[in-house]
Short mmCIF file of C-alpha atoms in Angstrom, two decimals:
data_model
loop_
_atom_site.label_atom_id
_atom_site.label_comp_id
_atom_site.label_asym_id
_atom_site.label_seq_id
_atom_site.Cartn_x
_atom_site.Cartn_y
_atom_site.Cartn_z
CA MET A 5 129.30 113.71 64.53
CA LEU A 6 126.92 110.84 64.69
CA TYR A 7 125.63 111.67 61.30
CA PHE A 8 129.14 111.55 59.70
CA TYR A 9 129.88 108.26 61.35
CA SER A 10 126.54 106.78 60.20
CA ILE A 11 127.32 107.93 56.57
CA GLU A 12 130.77 106.46 56.80
CA ILE A 13 129.62 103.01 58.08
CA ALA A 14 126.79 102.98 55.57
CA TYR A 15 129.34 103.38 52.73
CA ARG A 16 131.59 100.71 54.23
CA ILE A 17 128.74 98.38 54.53
CA PHE A 18 127.72 99.09 50.95
CA TYR A 19 131.27 98.29 49.86
CA ILE A 20 131.13 95.04 51.73
CA ILE A 21 127.75 94.07 50.12
CA ILE A 22 129.00 94.99 46.64
CA SER A 23 132.13 92.89 47.09
CA PHE A 24 130.06 89.91 48.29
CA VAL A 25 127.77 90.25 45.30
CA PHE A 26 130.67 90.23 42.96
CA CYS A 27 132.13 87.13 44.70
CA LEU A 28 128.77 85.49 44.35
CA VAL A 29 128.62 86.29 40.63
CA ILE A 30 132.21 85.09 40.00
CA GLY A 31 131.72 82.04 42.07
CA PHE A 32 128.48 81.11 40.36
CA TRP A 33 130.09 81.72 36.91
CA HIS A 34 133.01 79.27 37.70
CA VAL A 35 130.92 76.93 39.75
CA GLN A 36 132.27 73.80 37.85
CA ILE A 37 135.79 74.70 39.22
CA TRP A 38 134.48 75.02 42.77
CA LEU A 39 132.67 71.71 42.49
CA LEU A 40 135.88 70.04 41.29
CA ILE A 41 137.76 71.63 44.11
CA GLU A 42 135.13 70.42 46.79
CA THR A 43 135.06 66.81 45.36
CA TYR A 44 138.81 66.53 44.70
CA PRO A 45 139.78 65.01 48.10
CA PHE A 46 137.36 62.18 47.36
CA LEU A 47 137.94 61.76 43.59
CA GLN A 48 141.71 61.42 43.98
CA PHE A 49 141.39 57.92 45.35
CA SER A 50 138.00 56.76 44.21
CA ASN A 51 136.26 56.48 40.75
CA LYS A 52 132.62 56.49 42.17
CA LYS A 53 130.12 58.96 40.93
CA PHE A 54 127.96 61.31 42.78
CA ILE A 55 124.13 61.17 42.49
CA ALA A 56 121.35 63.70 42.90
CA THR A 57 118.11 62.03 44.07
CA GLN A 58 116.12 65.22 43.77
CA THR A 59 115.94 67.89 41.13
CA THR A 60 117.08 70.64 43.40
CA ASP A 61 120.05 68.79 45.01
CA LEU A 62 122.52 70.00 42.44
CA ILE A 63 121.18 73.60 42.69
CA ASP A 64 121.36 73.54 46.47
CA ALA A 65 124.95 72.28 46.41
CA VAL A 66 125.91 74.99 44.03
CA TRP A 67 124.33 77.72 46.18
CA ILE A 68 126.03 76.30 49.27
CA ILE A 69 129.41 76.26 47.71
CA THR A 70 129.06 79.67 46.22
CA PHE A 71 127.82 81.34 49.40
CA SER A 72 130.50 79.59 51.51
CA THR A 73 133.22 80.62 49.16
CA SER A 74 132.01 84.16 48.88
CA PHE A 75 131.88 84.59 52.58
CA LEU A 76 135.40 83.18 52.90
CA PHE A 77 136.79 85.58 50.42
CA VAL A 78 134.94 88.66 51.47
CA TYR A 79 135.88 88.18 55.18
CA PRO A 80 139.34 89.82 54.92
CA PHE A 81 137.80 92.84 53.20
CA PHE A 82 135.18 93.00 55.95
CA VAL A 83 137.97 92.94 58.66
CA TYR A 84 139.79 95.69 56.68
CA GLN A 85 136.71 97.97 56.58
CA ILE A 86 136.18 97.42 60.36
CA VAL A 87 139.82 98.39 61.04
CA LEU A 88 139.64 101.56 58.96
CA PHE A 89 136.38 102.60 60.50
CA SER A 90 137.77 102.17 64.02
CA LYS A 91 141.13 103.61 63.22
CA ASN A 92 140.34 107.14 64.35
CA SER A 93 139.30 106.04 67.82
CA TRP A 94 142.16 103.53 68.51
CA TYR A 95 145.71 104.08 69.65
CA GLU A 96 148.48 103.16 67.41
CA TYR A 97 149.40 100.02 69.41
CA GLN A 98 145.76 98.83 69.12
CA ILE A 99 145.88 99.11 65.47
CA HIS A 100 149.13 97.15 65.22
CA PHE A 101 147.77 94.58 67.61
CA ILE A 102 144.58 93.93 65.63
CA ILE A 103 146.49 93.77 62.32
CA LYS A 104 148.86 91.16 63.77
CA LEU A 105 146.01 89.29 65.34
CA PHE A 106 144.12 89.13 62.04
CA PHE A 107 147.24 88.27 60.05
CA TYR A 108 148.29 85.31 62.34
CA SER A 109 144.69 84.17 62.58
CA LEU A 110 144.48 84.11 58.84
CA MET A 111 147.75 82.32 58.41
CA LEU A 112 146.64 79.75 61.00
CA TYR A 113 143.38 79.12 59.30
CA ILE A 114 144.96 78.77 55.86
CA ILE A 115 147.41 76.24 57.34
CA SER A 116 144.72 74.26 59.04
CA LEU A 117 142.47 74.46 55.93
CA LEU A 118 145.29 73.14 53.65
CA PHE A 119 146.19 70.43 56.20
CA CYS A 120 142.52 69.36 56.30
CA TYR A 121 142.08 69.49 52.56
CA TYR A 122 145.24 67.69 51.50
CA PHE A 123 145.89 65.31 54.28
CA PHE A 124 143.24 64.69 56.85
CA LEU A 125 140.00 64.85 54.84
CA PRO A 126 141.25 62.41 52.03
CA ILE A 127 142.30 59.83 54.68
CA LEU A 128 138.97 60.09 56.42
CA LEU A 129 136.96 59.89 53.20
CA ASP A 130 139.05 56.90 52.02
CA PHE A 131 138.31 55.19 55.31
CA LEU A 132 134.49 55.90 55.25
CA SER A 133 134.12 54.89 51.58
CA GLN A 134 135.40 51.45 52.30
CA TRP A 135 132.46 50.63 54.61
CA GLU A 136 130.87 48.24 51.93
CA ILE A 137 129.82 44.64 52.28
CA LYS A 138 130.13 42.79 48.99
CA GLN A 139 130.44 38.98 49.10
CA THR A 140 129.42 36.53 46.48
CA LYS A 141 127.67 34.07 48.93
CA SER A 142 126.47 36.67 51.34
CA ILE A 143 122.71 37.47 51.63
CA LEU A 144 123.38 41.13 52.64
CA ASN A 145 125.12 43.29 50.14
CA ILE A 146 125.77 46.96 50.91
CA GLU A 147 127.03 49.50 48.27
CA ILE A 148 127.57 53.05 49.21
CA GLU A 149 126.15 55.85 46.93
CA PHE A 150 127.24 59.40 47.41
CA ARG A 151 124.72 62.22 47.16
CA ILE A 152 126.40 65.46 46.00
CA LEU A 153 124.35 67.63 48.36
CA ASN A 154 125.05 65.58 51.53
CA TYR A 155 128.74 65.30 50.47
CA VAL A 156 129.05 69.14 50.06
CA GLN A 157 127.23 69.89 53.36
CA TRP A 158 129.21 67.34 55.31
CA THR A 159 132.69 68.34 53.87
CA LEU A 160 132.03 72.10 54.41
CA THR A 161 130.89 71.50 58.10
CA PHE A 162 133.67 69.16 58.82
CA ARG A 163 136.29 71.56 57.37
CA TYR A 164 135.04 74.57 59.26
CA VAL A 165 134.69 72.61 62.60
CA PHE A 166 138.18 71.14 62.09
CA CYS A 167 139.69 74.67 61.41
CA PHE A 168 137.87 76.08 64.37
CA ILE A 169 139.07 73.46 66.76
CA PHE A 170 142.56 73.60 65.38
CA TYR A 171 142.57 77.32 65.92
CA ILE A 172 141.21 77.07 69.49
CA ILE A 173 143.79 74.45 70.40
CA THR A 174 146.65 76.42 68.92
CA PHE A 175 145.48 79.59 70.73
CA PHE A 176 145.26 78.04 74.11
CA THR A 177 148.56 76.11 73.57
CA CYS A 178 150.28 79.35 72.79
CA PHE A 179 148.59 81.02 75.65
CA PHE A 180 149.46 78.30 77.98
CA SER A 181 153.09 78.09 76.78
CA PHE A 182 154.13 81.74 76.47
CA LEU A 183 151.79 83.98 78.59
CA LEU A 184 151.67 81.85 81.78
CA ASN A 185 154.48 81.24 84.25
CA SER A 186 155.49 77.70 85.48
CA THR A 187 153.66 78.08 88.79
CA VAL A 188 150.26 78.88 87.17
CA LYS A 189 150.80 76.13 84.60
CA TYR A 190 151.58 73.64 87.31
CA ASN A 191 148.47 74.59 89.37
CA LEU A 192 146.18 74.53 86.37
CA LEU A 193 147.27 70.95 85.20
CA LYS A 194 147.27 69.81 88.86
CA SER A 195 143.64 70.91 89.47
CA TYR A 196 142.02 70.68 85.96
CA ARG A 197 144.14 67.97 84.19
CA LYS A 198 141.30 65.50 84.00
CA LEU A 199 138.95 68.21 82.73
CA PHE A 200 141.34 69.11 79.94
CA ILE A 201 141.69 65.47 79.03
CA PHE A 202 137.93 65.08 78.85
CA PHE A 203 137.33 68.06 76.62
CA ASN A 204 140.30 67.03 74.39
CA ILE A 205 138.79 63.57 73.88
CA LEU A 206 135.37 64.94 73.36
CA PHE A 207 136.49 67.44 70.59
CA ILE A 208 138.49 64.69 68.81
CA PHE A 209 135.65 62.21 69.01
CA LEU A 210 133.49 64.77 67.12
CA ILE A 211 135.64 64.67 64.15
CA ILE A 212 136.89 61.05 63.86
CA PRO A 213 134.87 57.91 62.88
CA SER A 214 133.68 55.50 65.58
CA ASP A 215 136.58 52.97 65.29
CA PHE A 216 137.51 51.13 68.39
CA TYR A 217 141.36 51.09 67.76
CA LEU A 218 141.30 54.75 66.75
CA GLN A 219 139.35 55.82 69.82
CA PHE A 220 141.60 53.76 72.02
CA PHE A 221 144.68 55.46 70.50
CA VAL A 222 143.13 58.94 71.06
CA ILE A 223 142.31 58.18 74.72
CA SER A 224 145.77 56.77 75.30
CA TYR A 225 147.40 59.56 73.56
CA SER A 226 145.56 62.25 75.46
CA PHE A 227 146.34 60.78 78.91
CA ILE A 228 149.95 60.29 77.97
CA PHE A 229 150.30 63.79 76.55
CA TYR A 230 148.92 65.60 79.61
CA GLU A 231 150.75 63.46 82.08
CA LEU A 232 154.01 64.05 80.33
CA ILE A 233 153.42 67.79 80.43
CA PHE A 234 152.47 67.67 84.09
CA PHE A 235 155.62 65.46 84.73
CA PHE A 236 157.85 68.02 82.94
CA LEU A 237 156.32 70.85 84.97
CA CYS A 238 156.85 69.05 88.12
CA TYR A 239 160.48 68.38 87.28
CA LYS A 240 161.09 72.04 86.23
CA ARG A 241 159.39 73.27 89.50
CA ASN A 242 161.60 71.03 91.64
CA SER A 243 164.70 72.08 89.67
CA THR A 244 163.91 75.68 90.21
CA TYR A 245 163.20 75.08 93.87
CA LEU A 246 166.60 73.38 94.39
CA GLU A 247 168.42 76.09 92.62
CA ILE A 248 166.85 78.70 94.87
CA ASN A 249 167.75 76.78 97.99
#
């Protein structure tokens, strides 16, 4: 029995590797399109050029984009092979659960990716690209030059971190809203409200620039958001208590 399972998983791993290699070849063949897609959030509002200070910068940027895109496209096929391999040992409700979990997770990731790509990332890049000091009578003049390798590394890292944080926040929000009763929610916010606020501010500070007004808005918004939720839970708890009495 172990021999047959080993043969099956070896075949499925072989299929995954072949699919990944095909994705690498196709991605490398159309690398100019992927470079345009990666730089489009910046180029749509700026006419600046990217520079490569070393000979291997462009090659490294191409490989990073190709591998990142290939992993992204081969991931659904990887999950599909895992589900098929484990299908014989799972109950039917477990199969439906893992399919729904994967489907909703994929939809949530696509939504967060599109939101970051079309809305959040262009605004952030536009804000960061304006940090230049150019004055005719000033001794200090600062002009920003954009390296293609650093840009690709930073945007990919930022996008994946943003999607991961968005997924975690959405998951805990749904869990907190639909799977917990009012009493548990009330006790959690009553005991750990400050801790939730701290981690919320910490995560947001990791993805936003160090601007005073923006940080002040984030801190104020976090406090007001959690205090309003706690106030609503207190009101709902008191209303339920009065109805019972």
